[in-house]
GROMACS .gro file of C-alpha atoms in nm:
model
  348
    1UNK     CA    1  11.383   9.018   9.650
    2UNK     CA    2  11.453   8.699   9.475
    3UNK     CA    3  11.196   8.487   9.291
    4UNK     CA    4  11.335   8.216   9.602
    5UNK     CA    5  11.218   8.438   9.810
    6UNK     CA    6  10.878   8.531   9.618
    7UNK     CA    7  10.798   8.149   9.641
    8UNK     CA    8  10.811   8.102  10.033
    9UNK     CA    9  10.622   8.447  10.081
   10UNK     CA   10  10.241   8.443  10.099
   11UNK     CA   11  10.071   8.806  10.029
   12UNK     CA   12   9.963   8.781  10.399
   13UNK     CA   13  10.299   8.710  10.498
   14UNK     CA   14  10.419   9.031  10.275
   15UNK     CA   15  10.150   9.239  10.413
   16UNK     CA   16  10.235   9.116  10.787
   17UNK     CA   17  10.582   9.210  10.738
   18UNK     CA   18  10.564   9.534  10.557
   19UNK     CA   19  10.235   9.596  10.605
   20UNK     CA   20  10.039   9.680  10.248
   21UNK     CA   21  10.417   9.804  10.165
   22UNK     CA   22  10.701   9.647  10.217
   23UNK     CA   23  10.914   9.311  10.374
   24UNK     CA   24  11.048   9.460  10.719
   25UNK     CA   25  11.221   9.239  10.899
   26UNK     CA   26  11.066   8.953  10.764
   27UNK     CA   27  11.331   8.649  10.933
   28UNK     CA   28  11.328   8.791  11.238
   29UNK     CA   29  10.977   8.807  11.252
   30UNK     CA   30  11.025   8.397  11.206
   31UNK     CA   31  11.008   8.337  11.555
   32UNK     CA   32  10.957   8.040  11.772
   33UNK     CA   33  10.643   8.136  11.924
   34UNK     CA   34  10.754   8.263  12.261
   35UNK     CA   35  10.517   8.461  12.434
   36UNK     CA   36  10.411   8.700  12.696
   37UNK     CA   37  10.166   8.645  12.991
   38UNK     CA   38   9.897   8.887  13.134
   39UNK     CA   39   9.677   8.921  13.398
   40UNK     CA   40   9.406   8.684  13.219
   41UNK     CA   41   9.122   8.824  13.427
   42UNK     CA   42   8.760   8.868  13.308
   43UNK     CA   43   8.811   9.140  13.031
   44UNK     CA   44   8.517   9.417  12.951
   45UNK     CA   45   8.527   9.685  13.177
   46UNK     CA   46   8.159   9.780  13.158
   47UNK     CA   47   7.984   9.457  12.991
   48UNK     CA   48   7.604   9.458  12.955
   49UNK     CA   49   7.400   9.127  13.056
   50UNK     CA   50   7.181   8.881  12.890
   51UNK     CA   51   7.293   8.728  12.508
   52UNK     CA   52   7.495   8.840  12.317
   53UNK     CA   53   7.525   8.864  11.896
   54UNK     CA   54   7.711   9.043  11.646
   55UNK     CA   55   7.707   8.997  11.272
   56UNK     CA   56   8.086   9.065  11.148
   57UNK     CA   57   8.237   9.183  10.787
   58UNK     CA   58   8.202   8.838  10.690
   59UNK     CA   59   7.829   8.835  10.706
   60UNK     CA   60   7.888   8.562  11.008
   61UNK     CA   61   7.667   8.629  11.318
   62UNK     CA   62   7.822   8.524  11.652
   63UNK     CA   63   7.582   8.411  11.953
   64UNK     CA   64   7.647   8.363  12.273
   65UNK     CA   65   7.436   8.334  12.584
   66UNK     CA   66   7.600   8.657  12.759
   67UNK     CA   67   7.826   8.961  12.653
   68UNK     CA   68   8.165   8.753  12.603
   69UNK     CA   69   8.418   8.930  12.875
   70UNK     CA   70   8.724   8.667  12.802
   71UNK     CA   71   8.822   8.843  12.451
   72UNK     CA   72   9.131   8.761  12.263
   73UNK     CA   73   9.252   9.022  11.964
   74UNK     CA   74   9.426   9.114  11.732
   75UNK     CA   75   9.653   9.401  11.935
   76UNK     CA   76   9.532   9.686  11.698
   77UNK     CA   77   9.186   9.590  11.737
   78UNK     CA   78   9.244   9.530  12.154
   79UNK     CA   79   9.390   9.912  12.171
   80UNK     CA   80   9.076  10.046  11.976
   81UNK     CA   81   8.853   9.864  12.215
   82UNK     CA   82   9.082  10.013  12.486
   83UNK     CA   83   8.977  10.328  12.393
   84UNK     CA   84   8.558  10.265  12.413
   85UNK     CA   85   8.656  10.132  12.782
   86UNK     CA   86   8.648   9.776  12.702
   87UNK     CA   87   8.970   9.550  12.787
   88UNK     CA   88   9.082   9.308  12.659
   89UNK     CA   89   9.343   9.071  12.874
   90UNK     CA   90   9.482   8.847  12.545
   91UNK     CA   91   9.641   8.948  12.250
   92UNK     CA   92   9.842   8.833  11.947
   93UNK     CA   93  10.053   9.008  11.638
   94UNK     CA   94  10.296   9.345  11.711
   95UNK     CA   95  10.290   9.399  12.104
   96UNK     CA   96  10.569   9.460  12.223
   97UNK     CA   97  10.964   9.600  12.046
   98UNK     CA   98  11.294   9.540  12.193
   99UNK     CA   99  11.318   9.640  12.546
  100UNK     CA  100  10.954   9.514  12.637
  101UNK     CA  101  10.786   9.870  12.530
  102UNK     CA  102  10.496   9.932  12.354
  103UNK     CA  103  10.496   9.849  12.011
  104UNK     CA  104  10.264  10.158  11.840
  105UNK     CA  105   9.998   9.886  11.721
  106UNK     CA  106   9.868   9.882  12.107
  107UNK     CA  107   9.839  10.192  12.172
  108UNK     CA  108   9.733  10.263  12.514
  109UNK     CA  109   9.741   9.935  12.660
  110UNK     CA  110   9.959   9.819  12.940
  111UNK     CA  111  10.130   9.562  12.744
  112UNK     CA  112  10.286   9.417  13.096
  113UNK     CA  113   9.960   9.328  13.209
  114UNK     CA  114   9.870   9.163  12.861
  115UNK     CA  115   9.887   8.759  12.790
  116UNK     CA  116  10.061   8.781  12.455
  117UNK     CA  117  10.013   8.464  12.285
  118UNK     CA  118  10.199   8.555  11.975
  119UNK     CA  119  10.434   8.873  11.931
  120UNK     CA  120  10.508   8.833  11.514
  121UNK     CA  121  10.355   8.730  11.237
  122UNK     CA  122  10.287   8.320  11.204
  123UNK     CA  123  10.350   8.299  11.624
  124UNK     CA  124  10.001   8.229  11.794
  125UNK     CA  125  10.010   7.999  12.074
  126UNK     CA  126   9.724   7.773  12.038
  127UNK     CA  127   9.776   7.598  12.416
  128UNK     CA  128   9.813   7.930  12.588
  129UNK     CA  129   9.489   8.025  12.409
  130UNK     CA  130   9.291   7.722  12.510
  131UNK     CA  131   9.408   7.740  12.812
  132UNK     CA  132   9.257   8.110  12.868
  133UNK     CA  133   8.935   8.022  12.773
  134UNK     CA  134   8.848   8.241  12.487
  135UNK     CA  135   8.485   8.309  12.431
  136UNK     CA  136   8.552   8.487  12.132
  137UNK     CA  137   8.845   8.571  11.907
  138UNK     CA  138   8.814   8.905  11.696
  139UNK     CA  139   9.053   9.031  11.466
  140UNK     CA  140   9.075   9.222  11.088
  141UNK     CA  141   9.089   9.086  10.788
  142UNK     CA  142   9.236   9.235  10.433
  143UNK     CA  143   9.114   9.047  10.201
  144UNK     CA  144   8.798   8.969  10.035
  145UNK     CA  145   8.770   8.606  10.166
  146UNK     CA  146   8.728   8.693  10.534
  147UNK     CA  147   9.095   8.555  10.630
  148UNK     CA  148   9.162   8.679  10.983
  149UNK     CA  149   9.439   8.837  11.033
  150UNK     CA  150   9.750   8.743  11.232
  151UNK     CA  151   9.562   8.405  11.254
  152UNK     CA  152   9.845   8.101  11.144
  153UNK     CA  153   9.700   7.986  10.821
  154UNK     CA  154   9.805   7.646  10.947
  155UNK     CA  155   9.690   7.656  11.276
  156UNK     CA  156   9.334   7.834  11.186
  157UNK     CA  157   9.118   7.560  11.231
  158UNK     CA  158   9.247   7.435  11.549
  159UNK     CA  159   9.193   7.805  11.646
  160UNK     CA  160   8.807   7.821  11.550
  161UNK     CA  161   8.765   7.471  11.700
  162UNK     CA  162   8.808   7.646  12.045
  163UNK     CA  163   8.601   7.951  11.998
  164UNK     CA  164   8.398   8.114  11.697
  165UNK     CA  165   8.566   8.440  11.576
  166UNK     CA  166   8.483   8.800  11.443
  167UNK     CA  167   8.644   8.962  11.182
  168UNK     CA  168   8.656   9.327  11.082
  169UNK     CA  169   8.758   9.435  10.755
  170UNK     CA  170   8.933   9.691  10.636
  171UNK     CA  171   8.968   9.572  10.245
  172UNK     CA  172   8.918   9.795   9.928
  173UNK     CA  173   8.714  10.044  10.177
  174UNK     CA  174   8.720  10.395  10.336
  175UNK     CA  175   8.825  10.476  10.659
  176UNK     CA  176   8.513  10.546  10.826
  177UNK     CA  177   8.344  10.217  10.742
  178UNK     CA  178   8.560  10.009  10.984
  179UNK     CA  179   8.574  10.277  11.210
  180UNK     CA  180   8.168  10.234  11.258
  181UNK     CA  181   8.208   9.889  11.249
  182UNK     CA  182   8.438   9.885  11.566
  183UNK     CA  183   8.251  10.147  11.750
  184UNK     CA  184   7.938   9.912  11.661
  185UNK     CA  185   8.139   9.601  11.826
  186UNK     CA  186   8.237   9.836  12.158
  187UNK     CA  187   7.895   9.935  12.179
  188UNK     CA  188   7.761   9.556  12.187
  189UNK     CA  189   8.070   9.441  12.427
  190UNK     CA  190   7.908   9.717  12.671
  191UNK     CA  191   8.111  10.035  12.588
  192UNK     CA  192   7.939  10.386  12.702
  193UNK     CA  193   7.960  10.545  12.335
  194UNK     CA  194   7.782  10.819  12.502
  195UNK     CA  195   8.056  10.898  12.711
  196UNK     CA  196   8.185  11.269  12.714
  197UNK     CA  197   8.565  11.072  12.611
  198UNK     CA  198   8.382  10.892  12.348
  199UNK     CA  199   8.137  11.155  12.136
  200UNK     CA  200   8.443  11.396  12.177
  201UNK     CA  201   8.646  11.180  12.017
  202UNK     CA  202   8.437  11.123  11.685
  203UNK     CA  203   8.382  11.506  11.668
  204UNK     CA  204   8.768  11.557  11.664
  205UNK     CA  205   8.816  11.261  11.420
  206UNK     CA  206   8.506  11.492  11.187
  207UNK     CA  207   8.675  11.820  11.262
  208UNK     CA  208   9.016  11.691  11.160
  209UNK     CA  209   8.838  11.485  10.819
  210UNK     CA  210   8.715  11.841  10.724
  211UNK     CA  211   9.069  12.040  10.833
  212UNK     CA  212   9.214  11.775  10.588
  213UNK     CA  213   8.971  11.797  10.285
  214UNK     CA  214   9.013  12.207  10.311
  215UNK     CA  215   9.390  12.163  10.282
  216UNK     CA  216   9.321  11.939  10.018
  217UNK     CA  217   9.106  12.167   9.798
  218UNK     CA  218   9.360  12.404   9.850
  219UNK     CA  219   9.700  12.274   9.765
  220UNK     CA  220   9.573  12.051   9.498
  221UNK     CA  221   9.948  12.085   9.299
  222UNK     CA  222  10.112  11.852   9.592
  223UNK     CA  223  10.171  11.490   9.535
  224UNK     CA  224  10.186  11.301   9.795
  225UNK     CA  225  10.353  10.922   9.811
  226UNK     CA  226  10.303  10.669  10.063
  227UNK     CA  227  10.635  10.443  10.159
  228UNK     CA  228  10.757  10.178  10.331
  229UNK     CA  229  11.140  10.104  10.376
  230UNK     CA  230  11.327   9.736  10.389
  231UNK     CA  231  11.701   9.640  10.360
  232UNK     CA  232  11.654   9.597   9.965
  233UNK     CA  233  11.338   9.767   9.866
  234UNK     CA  234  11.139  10.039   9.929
  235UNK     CA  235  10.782  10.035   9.833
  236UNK     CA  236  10.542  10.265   9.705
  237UNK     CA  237  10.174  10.235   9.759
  238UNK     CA  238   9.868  10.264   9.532
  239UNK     CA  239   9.522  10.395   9.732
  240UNK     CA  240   9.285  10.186   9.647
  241UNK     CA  241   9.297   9.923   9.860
  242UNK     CA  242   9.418  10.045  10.200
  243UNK     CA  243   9.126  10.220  10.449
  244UNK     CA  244   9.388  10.509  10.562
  245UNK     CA  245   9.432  10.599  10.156
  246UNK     CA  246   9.122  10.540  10.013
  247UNK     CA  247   8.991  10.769  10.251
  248UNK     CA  248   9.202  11.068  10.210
  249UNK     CA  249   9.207  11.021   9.852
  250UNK     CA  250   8.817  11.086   9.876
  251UNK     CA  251   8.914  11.362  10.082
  252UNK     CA  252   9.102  11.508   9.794
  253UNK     CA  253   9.446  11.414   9.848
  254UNK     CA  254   9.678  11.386   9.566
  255UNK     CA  255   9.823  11.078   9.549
  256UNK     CA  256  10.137  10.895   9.359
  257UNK     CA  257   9.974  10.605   9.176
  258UNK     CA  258  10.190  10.303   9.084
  259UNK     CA  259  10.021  10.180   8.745
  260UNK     CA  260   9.837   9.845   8.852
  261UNK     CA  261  10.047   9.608   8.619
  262UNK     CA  262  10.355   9.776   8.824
  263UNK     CA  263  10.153   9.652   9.153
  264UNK     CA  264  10.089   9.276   9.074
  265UNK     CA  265  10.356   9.131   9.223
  266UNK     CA  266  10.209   9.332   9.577
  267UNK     CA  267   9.868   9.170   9.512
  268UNK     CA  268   9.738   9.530   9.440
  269UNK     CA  269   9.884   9.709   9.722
  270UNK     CA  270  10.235   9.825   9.680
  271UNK     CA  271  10.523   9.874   9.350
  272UNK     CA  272  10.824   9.677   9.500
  273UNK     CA  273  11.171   9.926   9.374
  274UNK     CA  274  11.535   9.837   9.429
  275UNK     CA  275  11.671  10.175   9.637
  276UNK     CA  276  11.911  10.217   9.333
  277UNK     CA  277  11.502  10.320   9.154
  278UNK     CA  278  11.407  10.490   9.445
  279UNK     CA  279  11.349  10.812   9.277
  280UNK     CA  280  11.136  10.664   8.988
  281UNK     CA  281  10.765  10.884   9.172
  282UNK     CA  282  10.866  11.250   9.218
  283UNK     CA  283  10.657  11.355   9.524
  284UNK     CA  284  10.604  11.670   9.773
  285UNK     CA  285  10.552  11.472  10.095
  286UNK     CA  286  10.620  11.111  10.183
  287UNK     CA  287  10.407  10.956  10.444
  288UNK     CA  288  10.656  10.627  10.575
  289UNK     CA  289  10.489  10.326  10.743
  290UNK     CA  290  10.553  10.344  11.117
  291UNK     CA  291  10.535  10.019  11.241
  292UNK     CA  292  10.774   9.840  11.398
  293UNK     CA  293  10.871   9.582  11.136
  294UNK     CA  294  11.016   9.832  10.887
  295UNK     CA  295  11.285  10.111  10.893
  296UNK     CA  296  11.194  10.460  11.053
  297UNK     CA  297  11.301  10.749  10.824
  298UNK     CA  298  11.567  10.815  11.048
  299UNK     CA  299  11.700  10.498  11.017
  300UNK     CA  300  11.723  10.472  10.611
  301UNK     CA  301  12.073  10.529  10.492
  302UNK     CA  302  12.047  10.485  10.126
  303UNK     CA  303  12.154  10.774   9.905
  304UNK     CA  304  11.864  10.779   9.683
  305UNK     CA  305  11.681  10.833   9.991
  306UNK     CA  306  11.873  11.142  10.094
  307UNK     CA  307  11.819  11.313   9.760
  308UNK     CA  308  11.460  11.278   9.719
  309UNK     CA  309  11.312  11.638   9.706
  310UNK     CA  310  11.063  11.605   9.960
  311UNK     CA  311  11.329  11.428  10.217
  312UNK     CA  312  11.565  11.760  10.179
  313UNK     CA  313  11.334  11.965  10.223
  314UNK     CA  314  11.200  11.754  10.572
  315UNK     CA  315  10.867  11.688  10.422
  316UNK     CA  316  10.803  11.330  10.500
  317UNK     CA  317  10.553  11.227  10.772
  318UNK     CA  318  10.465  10.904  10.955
  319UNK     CA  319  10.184  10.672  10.806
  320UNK     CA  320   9.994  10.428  10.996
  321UNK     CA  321   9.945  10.128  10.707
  322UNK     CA  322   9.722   9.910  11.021
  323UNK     CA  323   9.558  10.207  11.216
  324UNK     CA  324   9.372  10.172  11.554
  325UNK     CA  325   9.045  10.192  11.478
  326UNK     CA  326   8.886  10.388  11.718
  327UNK     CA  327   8.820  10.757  11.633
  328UNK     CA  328   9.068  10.886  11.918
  329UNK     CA  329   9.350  10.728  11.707
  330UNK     CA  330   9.308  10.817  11.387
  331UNK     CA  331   9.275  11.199  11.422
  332UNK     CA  332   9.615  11.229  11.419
  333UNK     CA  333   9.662  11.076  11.127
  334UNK     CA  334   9.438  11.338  10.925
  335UNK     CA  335   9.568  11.639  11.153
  336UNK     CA  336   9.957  11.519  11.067
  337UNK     CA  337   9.853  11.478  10.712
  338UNK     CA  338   9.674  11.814  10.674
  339UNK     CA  339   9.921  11.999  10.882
  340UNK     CA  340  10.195  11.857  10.594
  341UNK     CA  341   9.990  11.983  10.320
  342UNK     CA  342   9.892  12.327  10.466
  343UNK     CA  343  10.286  12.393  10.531
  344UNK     CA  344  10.461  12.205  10.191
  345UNK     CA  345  10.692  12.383   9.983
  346UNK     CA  346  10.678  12.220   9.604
  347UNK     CA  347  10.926  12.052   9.571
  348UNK     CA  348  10.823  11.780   9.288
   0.00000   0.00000   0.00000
């Protein structure tokens, strides 16, 4: 990446684009804010009554005079309230791919029935969004400040003029903290968390933590690196920022490190290499970044790609940088992960 480049980047932008990892395809993602439509009908499925207040990540308590059913999210934190039973009819950031499918941030959702009002990063249609009425507008945030995420930086105020906004965060922390925190929001939006669905859910998500800290403790000697893939770079990155890591590292997982001076230029997250350096970490299992605006294993063509020990010997797994954050979609991610390390051949 150029230092021309560098300068019209933000970190959100890099993050947005890559995720905590790499660039994606950041131009295309430069759209012209087109977006989708949806049903735009009242959106919790099982809302309580009477006022409503929630005290976000931000230390920011919203009020409101009844449990807000006109929700607009971020689409990762939509699908995770999809899974608690609450709906949510407006979204914006990674909905939909080519073709009008899913794109794997919204999970479950019936992204043909969802008002989309911005599909990449730096599209949010402020007009379509006053024009739904939003009572409130939740999304993450990944950084210490609060920023929300997916939110135009220079449309954000126009966007909090119209309705106030909760964030979630899921900086410098472990797994499980935002993971209570959106089960927490569910709960107040007038989700049944005592739902068979529901309390199964969280005991598969605690089976599969303790599956993964068991394979772990026993196949300490594997390293495991987590990538993302561009055109130009690939990018490896550091654990202690990102919710997914940080909690399998407590877990016990082994993890490549990028020194931090190496990370700077990634604001902490990620070591930016040219594919010709590809091979600087030696590792026994790659977990790649699965979302839509980077390339898929399959897709990476690059010769120092193809050599790396742990891609001959088919040990690379999918990595979900942004997870859902309910507890139905993130077992996978520790049953994938301790399934690699329980089979792994060393290969480093």
């Amino acid at each position: 990446m150029s230092n021309a480049t560098n300068a019209t980047l933000s970190r959100r932008g890099l993050l947005a684009t890559g995720g905590a990892l790499g660039l994606g395809a950041f131009l295309a993602a430069c759209g012209d804010g087109d977006t989708g439509s949806g049903s735009g009908s009242d959106s919790t499925a099982a809302a309580a009554s009477g006022p409503w207040s929630f005290k976000d990540d931000r230390g920011t308590t919203v009020k409101l005079d009844k449990v807000p059913t006109r929700i607009v999210a971020f689409v990762g934190v939509a699908a995770a309230l999809y899974d608690y039973g609450v709906t949510v009819d407006a979204v914006f950031g990674p909905t939909t791919v080519k073709g009008g499918k899913a794109d794997v941030q919204a999970g479950d959702m019936d992204v043909s029935k969802l008002k989309v009002l911005g599909n990449t990063y730096g599209q949010f249609n402020v007009e379509q969004y006053a024009a739904f009425g939003p009572q409130v507008l939740i999304s993450t945030t990944f950084d210490s400040a609060g920023t929300l995420w997916y939110v135009p930086e220079e449309s954000a105020k126009k966007i909090a003029a119209l309705a106030p906004s909760v964030a979630v965060s899921v900086y410098d922390r472990q797994l499980t903290e935002p993971l209570q925190r959106v089960w927490a929001l569910a709960e107040s939006l007038g989700a049944d968390m005592k739902a068979a669905k529901v309390v199964d859910s969280k005991k598969r998500f605690e089976d599969a933590s303790e599956r993964l800290r068991k394979a772990a403790k026993a196949r300490p000697e594997l390293k495991v690196m987590a990538g993302s893939a561009a055109d130009s770079l690939f990018y490896v990155s550091g654990s202690n920022l990102s919710v997914d890591l940080e909690y399998f590292k407590a877990l016990g997982v082994n993890f490549v490190e990028p020194p931090a001076k190496a990370m700077a230029e990634g604001g902490g997250w990620y070591e930016s290499l040219s594919w010709e350096n590809a091979d600087k970490y030696r590792a026994d299992i790659i977990m790649m970044d699965d979302r839509s605006s980077t390339i898929q294993p399959a897709d990476i063509t690059k010769p120092t790609w193809k050599k790396l020990p742990a891609v001959k010997a088919g040990q690379v797994i999918s990595r979900s940088p942004e997870p859902i954050l309910s507890y139905d979609k993130c077992t996978p991610l520790l049953t994938t992960l301790a399934e690699a390390l329980e089979t792994a051949k060393k290969v480093s």
